């Protein structure tokens, strides 16, 4: 009974917020305004209480399929180095109004709220997100194989087109750049790169051999291990 009441409370509060988001997005991102229709990506980072990381992972494995029905998941990882007990995930949306509709649908889904979201909220002590767009002329690639991943937050002294060129010229042996983004909400001066490595040692080796004078300065990086439900393995 208590869980059911709690779930209904979450649905009411999150549903109200989602309606406000959708109304705002409909005004700002109308279908006639084509320049706002490019795909956007939400980078989310949850910091989980150490004692709760195991039940969080178990519950996520059981119920994440419901979340993935609503929008495309690019990848979902557990941070091994560069942040402990953090989970990092990237979601794709057609637009901000699409994101608002997804959030509203999730808030109204009793299975999602009651079985998952209401339970994980007490386990998280911090949540962060940034809204991203792909750098000009870039796309998100599939990893060549299973492996480990690395996220890099960077700052650039160049414009976006020049930054794209600079990143493409970064040579990291046996590493593959899967995506590069700039932030439009959140840490607006920060860009993000996502790399695939065949193993952890390659991450270290390729980082040491990468050119340091590209005009792109990495300010933070993480070693990421894919979760069982992550599309990127």
C-alpha positions as YAML, in Angstrom:
chain: A
units: angstrom
residues:
- id: 1
  name: UNK
  ca: [0.00, 0.00, 0.00]
- id: 2
  name: UNK
  ca: [2.80, 2.41, 0.93]
- id: 3
  name: UNK
  ca: [4.67, 1.67, -2.31]
- id: 4
  name: UNK
  ca: [1.52, 2.24, -4.35]
- id: 5
  name: UNK
  ca: [0.86, 5.61, -2.63]
- id: 6
  name: UNK
  ca: [4.50, 6.62, -3.14]
- id: 7
  name: UNK
  ca: [4.35, 5.67, -6.81]
- id: 8
  name: UNK
  ca: [1.17, 7.73, -7.30]
- id: 9
  name: UNK
  ca: [2.89, 10.67, -5.59]
- id: 10
  name: UNK
  ca: [5.86, 10.44, -7.95]
- id: 11
  name: UNK
  ca: [3.54, 10.17, -10.94]
- id: 12
  name: UNK
  ca: [1.65, 13.33, -9.94]
- id: 13
  name: UNK
  ca: [4.75, 15.43, -9.26]
- id: 14
  name: UNK
  ca: [6.79, 14.23, -12.24]
- id: 15
  name: UNK
  ca: [3.74, 14.33, -14.49]
- id: 16
  name: UNK
  ca: [3.19, 17.99, -13.62]
- id: 17
  name: UNK
  ca: [6.81, 18.83, -14.34]
- id: 18
  name: UNK
  ca: [6.72, 16.93, -17.62]
- id: 19
  name: UNK
  ca: [3.58, 18.79, -18.73]
- id: 20
  name: UNK
  ca: [5.32, 22.10, -18.02]
- id: 21
  name: UNK
  ca: [8.38, 20.93, -19.96]
- id: 22
  name: UNK
  ca: [6.27, 19.82, -22.90]
- id: 23
  name: UNK
  ca: [4.32, 23.10, -23.01]
- id: 24
  name: UNK
  ca: [7.54, 25.09, -22.89]
- id: 25
  name: UNK
  ca: [9.21, 22.97, -25.56]
- id: 26
  name: UNK
  ca: [6.20, 23.20, -27.87]
- id: 27
  name: UNK
  ca: [6.47, 26.99, -27.77]
- id: 28
  name: UNK
  ca: [10.23, 27.09, -28.28]
- id: 29
  name: UNK
  ca: [10.74, 24.13, -30.65]
- id: 30
  name: UNK
  ca: [7.82, 24.20, -33.06]
- id: 31
  name: UNK
  ca: [7.70, 21.88, -36.07]
- id: 32
  name: UNK
  ca: [8.02, 24.88, -38.39]
- id: 33
  name: UNK
  ca: [11.31, 25.95, -36.88]
- id: 34
  name: UNK
  ca: [13.58, 23.46, -38.67]
- id: 35
  name: UNK
  ca: [16.87, 24.69, -37.22]
- id: 36
  name: UNK
  ca: [15.87, 23.25, -33.83]
- id: 37
  name: UNK
  ca: [14.99, 19.80, -35.15]
- id: 38
  name: UNK
  ca: [18.43, 18.18, -35.04]
- id: 39
  name: UNK
  ca: [18.85, 15.22, -32.71]
- id: 40
  name: UNK
  ca: [19.95, 16.02, -29.19]
- id: 41
  name: UNK
  ca: [21.65, 13.81, -26.62]
- id: 42
  name: UNK
  ca: [21.33, 13.81, -22.87]
- id: 43
  name: UNK
  ca: [24.38, 12.81, -20.87]
- id: 44
  name: UNK
  ca: [23.32, 11.70, -17.40]
- id: 45
  name: UNK
  ca: [25.53, 10.88, -14.41]
- id: 46
  name: UNK
  ca: [24.12, 9.38, -11.23]
- id: 47
  name: UNK
  ca: [26.21, 9.11, -8.07]
- id: 48
  name: UNK
  ca: [25.02, 6.08, -6.12]
- id: 49
  name: UNK
  ca: [25.49, 5.53, -2.40]
- id: 50
  name: UNK
  ca: [28.23, 2.89, -2.02]
- id: 51
  name: UNK
  ca: [25.99, 0.53, -0.04]
- id: 52
  name: UNK
  ca: [23.30, 0.76, -2.73]
- id: 53
  name: UNK
  ca: [25.33, 0.18, -5.89]
- id: 54
  name: UNK
  ca: [24.63, -3.58, -5.96]
- id: 55
  name: UNK
  ca: [20.82, -3.33, -5.62]
- id: 56
  name: UNK
  ca: [20.85, -0.42, -8.09]
- id: 57
  name: UNK
  ca: [22.59, -2.54, -10.70]
- id: 58
  name: UNK
  ca: [20.34, -5.55, -10.06]
- id: 59
  name: UNK
  ca: [17.14, -3.51, -10.26]
- id: 60
  name: UNK
  ca: [18.34, -1.67, -13.36]
- id: 61
  name: UNK
  ca: [19.10, -4.93, -15.12]
- id: 62
  name: UNK
  ca: [15.56, -6.12, -14.36]
- id: 63
  name: UNK
  ca: [13.62, -3.01, -15.35]
- id: 64
  name: UNK
  ca: [15.72, -0.91, -17.77]
- id: 65
  name: UNK
  ca: [13.97, -2.52, -20.75]
- id: 66
  name: UNK
  ca: [10.90, -0.43, -19.93]
- id: 67
  name: UNK
  ca: [12.91, 2.80, -20.14]
- id: 68
  name: UNK
  ca: [14.49, 1.73, -23.42]
- id: 69
  name: UNK
  ca: [11.07, 1.39, -25.05]
- id: 70
  name: UNK
  ca: [10.57, 5.15, -24.81]
- id: 71
  name: UNK
  ca: [13.77, 6.50, -26.40]
- id: 72
  name: UNK
  ca: [17.06, 5.29, -27.76]
- id: 73
  name: UNK
  ca: [19.83, 4.43, -25.32]
- id: 74
  name: UNK
  ca: [23.31, 5.00, -26.76]
- id: 75
  name: UNK
  ca: [25.20, 3.43, -23.87]
- id: 76
  name: UNK
  ca: [25.08, 2.83, -20.13]
- id: 77
  name: UNK
  ca: [28.27, 2.40, -18.10]
- id: 78
  name: UNK
  ca: [29.61, 2.02, -14.59]
- id: 79
  name: UNK
  ca: [32.48, 4.39, -13.87]
- id: 80
  name: UNK
  ca: [35.55, 2.45, -12.72]
- id: 81
  name: UNK
  ca: [38.12, 5.28, -12.54]
- id: 82
  name: UNK
  ca: [37.46, 9.01, -12.69]
- id: 83
  name: UNK
  ca: [34.43, 8.64, -10.42]
- id: 84
  name: UNK
  ca: [33.52, 5.76, -8.12]
- id: 85
  name: UNK
  ca: [29.99, 4.39, -7.79]
- id: 86
  name: UNK
  ca: [28.87, 6.61, -10.65]
- id: 87
  name: UNK
  ca: [26.78, 5.45, -13.58]
- id: 88
  name: UNK
  ca: [26.97, 7.31, -16.90]
- id: 89
  name: UNK
  ca: [24.38, 7.02, -19.66]
- id: 90
  name: UNK
  ca: [23.59, 8.77, -22.94]
- id: 91
  name: UNK
  ca: [20.08, 9.01, -24.44]
- id: 92
  name: UNK
  ca: [19.10, 10.17, -27.92]
- id: 93
  name: UNK
  ca: [16.08, 12.37, -28.68]
- id: 94
  name: UNK
  ca: [14.70, 13.85, -31.88]
- id: 95
  name: UNK
  ca: [14.30, 17.23, -30.13]
- id: 96
  name: UNK
  ca: [13.74, 18.75, -26.71]
- id: 97
  name: UNK
  ca: [9.98, 18.46, -27.21]
- id: 98
  name: UNK
  ca: [10.48, 14.73, -27.89]
- id: 99
  name: UNK
  ca: [12.39, 14.48, -24.61]
- id: 100
  name: UNK
  ca: [9.54, 16.23, -22.76]
- id: 101
  name: UNK
  ca: [7.03, 13.74, -24.18]
- id: 102
  name: UNK
  ca: [9.23, 10.82, -23.11]
- id: 103
  name: UNK
  ca: [9.55, 12.21, -19.59]
- id: 104
  name: UNK
  ca: [5.79, 12.67, -19.38]
- id: 105
  name: UNK
  ca: [5.16, 9.13, -20.59]
- id: 106
  name: UNK
  ca: [7.58, 7.70, -18.03]
- id: 107
  name: UNK
  ca: [5.98, 9.69, -15.20]
- id: 108
  name: UNK
  ca: [2.63, 8.15, -16.15]
- id: 109
  name: UNK
  ca: [3.93, 4.59, -16.37]
- id: 110
  name: UNK
  ca: [3.02, 2.87, -13.07]
- id: 111
  name: UNK
  ca: [5.26, -0.12, -13.80]
- id: 112
  name: UNK
  ca: [8.31, 2.12, -14.31]
- id: 113
  name: UNK
  ca: [7.60, 4.41, -11.36]
- id: 114
  name: UNK
  ca: [6.43, 1.75, -8.91]
- id: 115
  name: UNK
  ca: [8.94, -1.00, -9.66]
- id: 116
  name: UNK
  ca: [12.00, 1.08, -10.47]
- id: 117
  name: UNK
  ca: [12.18, 4.86, -10.25]
- id: 118
  name: UNK
  ca: [10.60, 5.30, -6.82]
- id: 119
  name: UNK
  ca: [13.03, 2.69, -5.45]
- id: 120
  name: UNK
  ca: [16.27, 4.07, -6.89]
- id: 121
  name: UNK
  ca: [15.69, 7.70, -5.84]
- id: 122
  name: UNK
  ca: [16.85, 7.16, -2.22]
- id: 123
  name: UNK
  ca: [19.96, 5.37, -3.53]
- id: 124
  name: UNK
  ca: [21.21, 8.40, -5.47]
- id: 125
  name: UNK
  ca: [22.89, 11.31, -3.69]
- id: 126
  name: UNK
  ca: [23.61, 13.33, -6.83]
- id: 127
  name: UNK
  ca: [22.30, 13.58, -10.39]
- id: 128
  name: UNK
  ca: [23.85, 15.61, -13.22]
- id: 129
  name: UNK
  ca: [22.89, 16.01, -16.85]
- id: 130
  name: UNK
  ca: [23.98, 17.95, -19.92]
- id: 131
  name: UNK
  ca: [22.27, 18.44, -23.26]
- id: 132
  name: UNK
  ca: [24.59, 17.70, -26.17]
- id: 133
  name: UNK
  ca: [24.71, 17.89, -29.95]
- id: 134
  name: UNK
  ca: [27.16, 16.11, -32.24]
- id: 135
  name: UNK
  ca: [30.03, 18.20, -33.49]
- id: 136
  name: UNK
  ca: [29.59, 19.29, -37.14]
- id: 137
  name: UNK
  ca: [30.15, 16.50, -39.65]
- id: 138
  name: UNK
  ca: [30.30, 13.76, -37.02]
- id: 139
  name: UNK
  ca: [28.08, 10.79, -36.23]
- id: 140
  name: UNK
  ca: [27.87, 8.19, -33.49]
- id: 141
  name: UNK
  ca: [29.60, 4.97, -34.50]
- id: 142
  name: UNK
  ca: [29.10, 1.42, -33.31]
- id: 143
  name: UNK
  ca: [32.00, -0.12, -31.39]
- id: 144
  name: UNK
  ca: [34.03, -2.65, -33.38]
- id: 145
  name: UNK
  ca: [33.85, -5.25, -30.60]
- id: 146
  name: UNK
  ca: [33.32, -5.67, -26.90]
- id: 147
  name: UNK
  ca: [35.77, -3.73, -24.79]
- id: 148
  name: UNK
  ca: [36.11, -0.88, -22.34]
- id: 149
  name: UNK
  ca: [35.16, 2.75, -22.85]
- id: 150
  name: UNK
  ca: [36.54, 6.14, -22.00]
- id: 151
  name: UNK
  ca: [34.70, 9.42, -21.71]
- id: 152
  name: UNK
  ca: [36.68, 12.63, -22.01]
- id: 153
  name: UNK
  ca: [35.43, 16.09, -21.14]
- id: 154
  name: UNK
  ca: [37.41, 18.71, -23.05]
- id: 155
  name: UNK
  ca: [37.73, 22.41, -23.74]
- id: 156
  name: UNK
  ca: [38.78, 23.77, -27.11]
- id: 157
  name: UNK
  ca: [40.36, 27.04, -28.21]
- id: 158
  name: UNK
  ca: [38.88, 26.55, -31.69]
- id: 159
  name: UNK
  ca: [35.48, 26.95, -33.34]
- id: 160
  name: UNK
  ca: [33.25, 23.92, -33.74]
- id: 161
  name: UNK
  ca: [34.34, 23.06, -37.29]
- id: 162
  name: UNK
  ca: [38.01, 23.42, -36.36]
- id: 163
  name: UNK
  ca: [37.43, 21.38, -33.22]
- id: 164
  name: UNK
  ca: [35.96, 18.57, -35.33]
- id: 165
  name: UNK
  ca: [39.09, 18.59, -37.51]
- id: 166
  name: UNK
  ca: [41.38, 18.68, -34.48]
- id: 167
  name: UNK
  ca: [39.64, 15.72, -32.85]
- id: 168
  name: UNK
  ca: [39.74, 13.69, -36.06]
- id: 169
  name: UNK
  ca: [43.50, 14.24, -36.14]
- id: 170
  name: UNK
  ca: [44.01, 12.81, -32.65]
- id: 171
  name: UNK
  ca: [45.85, 9.53, -33.13]
- id: 172
  name: UNK
  ca: [45.38, 6.91, -30.44]
- id: 173
  name: UNK
  ca: [46.65, 3.43, -31.42]
- id: 174
  name: UNK
  ca: [43.93, 0.73, -31.40]
- id: 175
  name: UNK
  ca: [41.41, 3.21, -29.96]
- id: 176
  name: UNK
  ca: [38.25, 4.18, -31.84]
- id: 177
  name: UNK
  ca: [36.42, 7.47, -31.41]
- id: 178
  name: UNK
  ca: [32.70, 6.64, -31.26]
- id: 179
  name: UNK
  ca: [31.26, 10.10, -30.74]
- id: 180
  name: UNK
  ca: [32.12, 13.75, -30.11]
- id: 181
  name: UNK
  ca: [29.69, 16.34, -28.83]
- id: 182
  name: UNK
  ca: [29.46, 19.94, -27.73]
- id: 183
  name: UNK
  ca: [27.25, 20.99, -24.83]
- id: 184
  name: UNK
  ca: [24.33, 23.37, -25.33]
- id: 185
  name: UNK
  ca: [22.86, 23.11, -21.81]
- id: 186
  name: UNK
  ca: [24.73, 22.21, -18.66]
- id: 187
  name: UNK
  ca: [28.49, 22.76, -18.83]
- id: 188
  name: UNK
  ca: [28.26, 24.89, -21.95]
- id: 189
  name: UNK
  ca: [31.99, 25.39, -22.48]
- id: 190
  name: UNK
  ca: [32.72, 21.67, -22.23]
- id: 191
  name: UNK
  ca: [32.73, 19.12, -25.05]
- id: 192
  name: UNK
  ca: [32.69, 15.34, -24.73]
- id: 193
  name: UNK
  ca: [34.39, 12.47, -26.55]
- id: 194
  name: UNK
  ca: [33.59, 8.77, -26.23]
- id: 195
  name: UNK
  ca: [36.33, 6.25, -27.05]
- id: 196
  name: UNK
  ca: [36.35, 2.47, -27.38]
- id: 197
  name: UNK
  ca: [39.39, 0.43, -26.34]
- id: 198
  name: UNK
  ca: [40.00, -3.30, -26.71]
- id: 199
  name: UNK
  ca: [41.27, -3.41, -23.12]
- id: 200
  name: UNK
  ca: [42.25, -1.21, -20.19]
- id: 201
  name: UNK
  ca: [45.97, -1.24, -20.97]
- id: 202
  name: UNK
  ca: [45.31, 0.17, -24.43]
- id: 203
  name: UNK
  ca: [43.48, 3.10, -22.85]
- id: 204
  name: UNK
  ca: [46.57, 4.00, -20.86]
- id: 205
  name: UNK
  ca: [49.00, 3.45, -23.74]
- id: 206
  name: UNK
  ca: [46.97, 5.37, -26.32]
- id: 207
  name: UNK
  ca: [46.46, 8.26, -23.91]
- id: 208
  name: UNK
  ca: [50.20, 8.60, -23.38]
- id: 209
  name: UNK
  ca: [50.94, 8.58, -27.12]
- id: 210
  name: UNK
  ca: [48.15, 11.00, -28.17]
- id: 211
  name: UNK
  ca: [49.30, 14.42, -29.36]
- id: 212
  name: UNK
  ca: [48.97, 17.12, -26.73]
- id: 213
  name: UNK
  ca: [49.09, 20.16, -29.04]
- id: 214
  name: UNK
  ca: [45.81, 19.68, -30.94]
- id: 215
  name: UNK
  ca: [44.09, 22.69, -29.40]
- id: 216
  name: UNK
  ca: [41.75, 20.32, -27.56]
- id: 217
  name: UNK
  ca: [42.50, 19.99, -23.84]
- id: 218
  name: UNK
  ca: [41.05, 17.10, -21.86]
- id: 219
  name: UNK
  ca: [40.00, 18.27, -18.40]
- id: 220
  name: UNK
  ca: [38.47, 15.05, -17.05]
- id: 221
  name: UNK
  ca: [38.27, 11.44, -18.17]
- id: 222
  name: UNK
  ca: [36.64, 8.25, -16.96]
- id: 223
  name: UNK
  ca: [37.23, 4.56, -17.46]
- id: 224
  name: UNK
  ca: [33.77, 3.14, -18.18]
- id: 225
  name: UNK
  ca: [32.64, -0.47, -18.01]
- id: 226
  name: UNK
  ca: [29.48, -1.35, -19.94]
- id: 227
  name: UNK
  ca: [26.48, -2.61, -17.99]
- id: 228
  name: UNK
  ca: [24.66, -5.81, -19.10]
- id: 229
  name: UNK
  ca: [21.83, -3.72, -20.64]
- id: 230
  name: UNK
  ca: [24.08, -1.24, -22.48]
- id: 231
  name: UNK
  ca: [23.80, -1.36, -26.31]
- id: 232
  name: UNK
  ca: [27.53, -0.64, -26.41]
- id: 233
  name: UNK
  ca: [29.19, -3.72, -24.92]
...
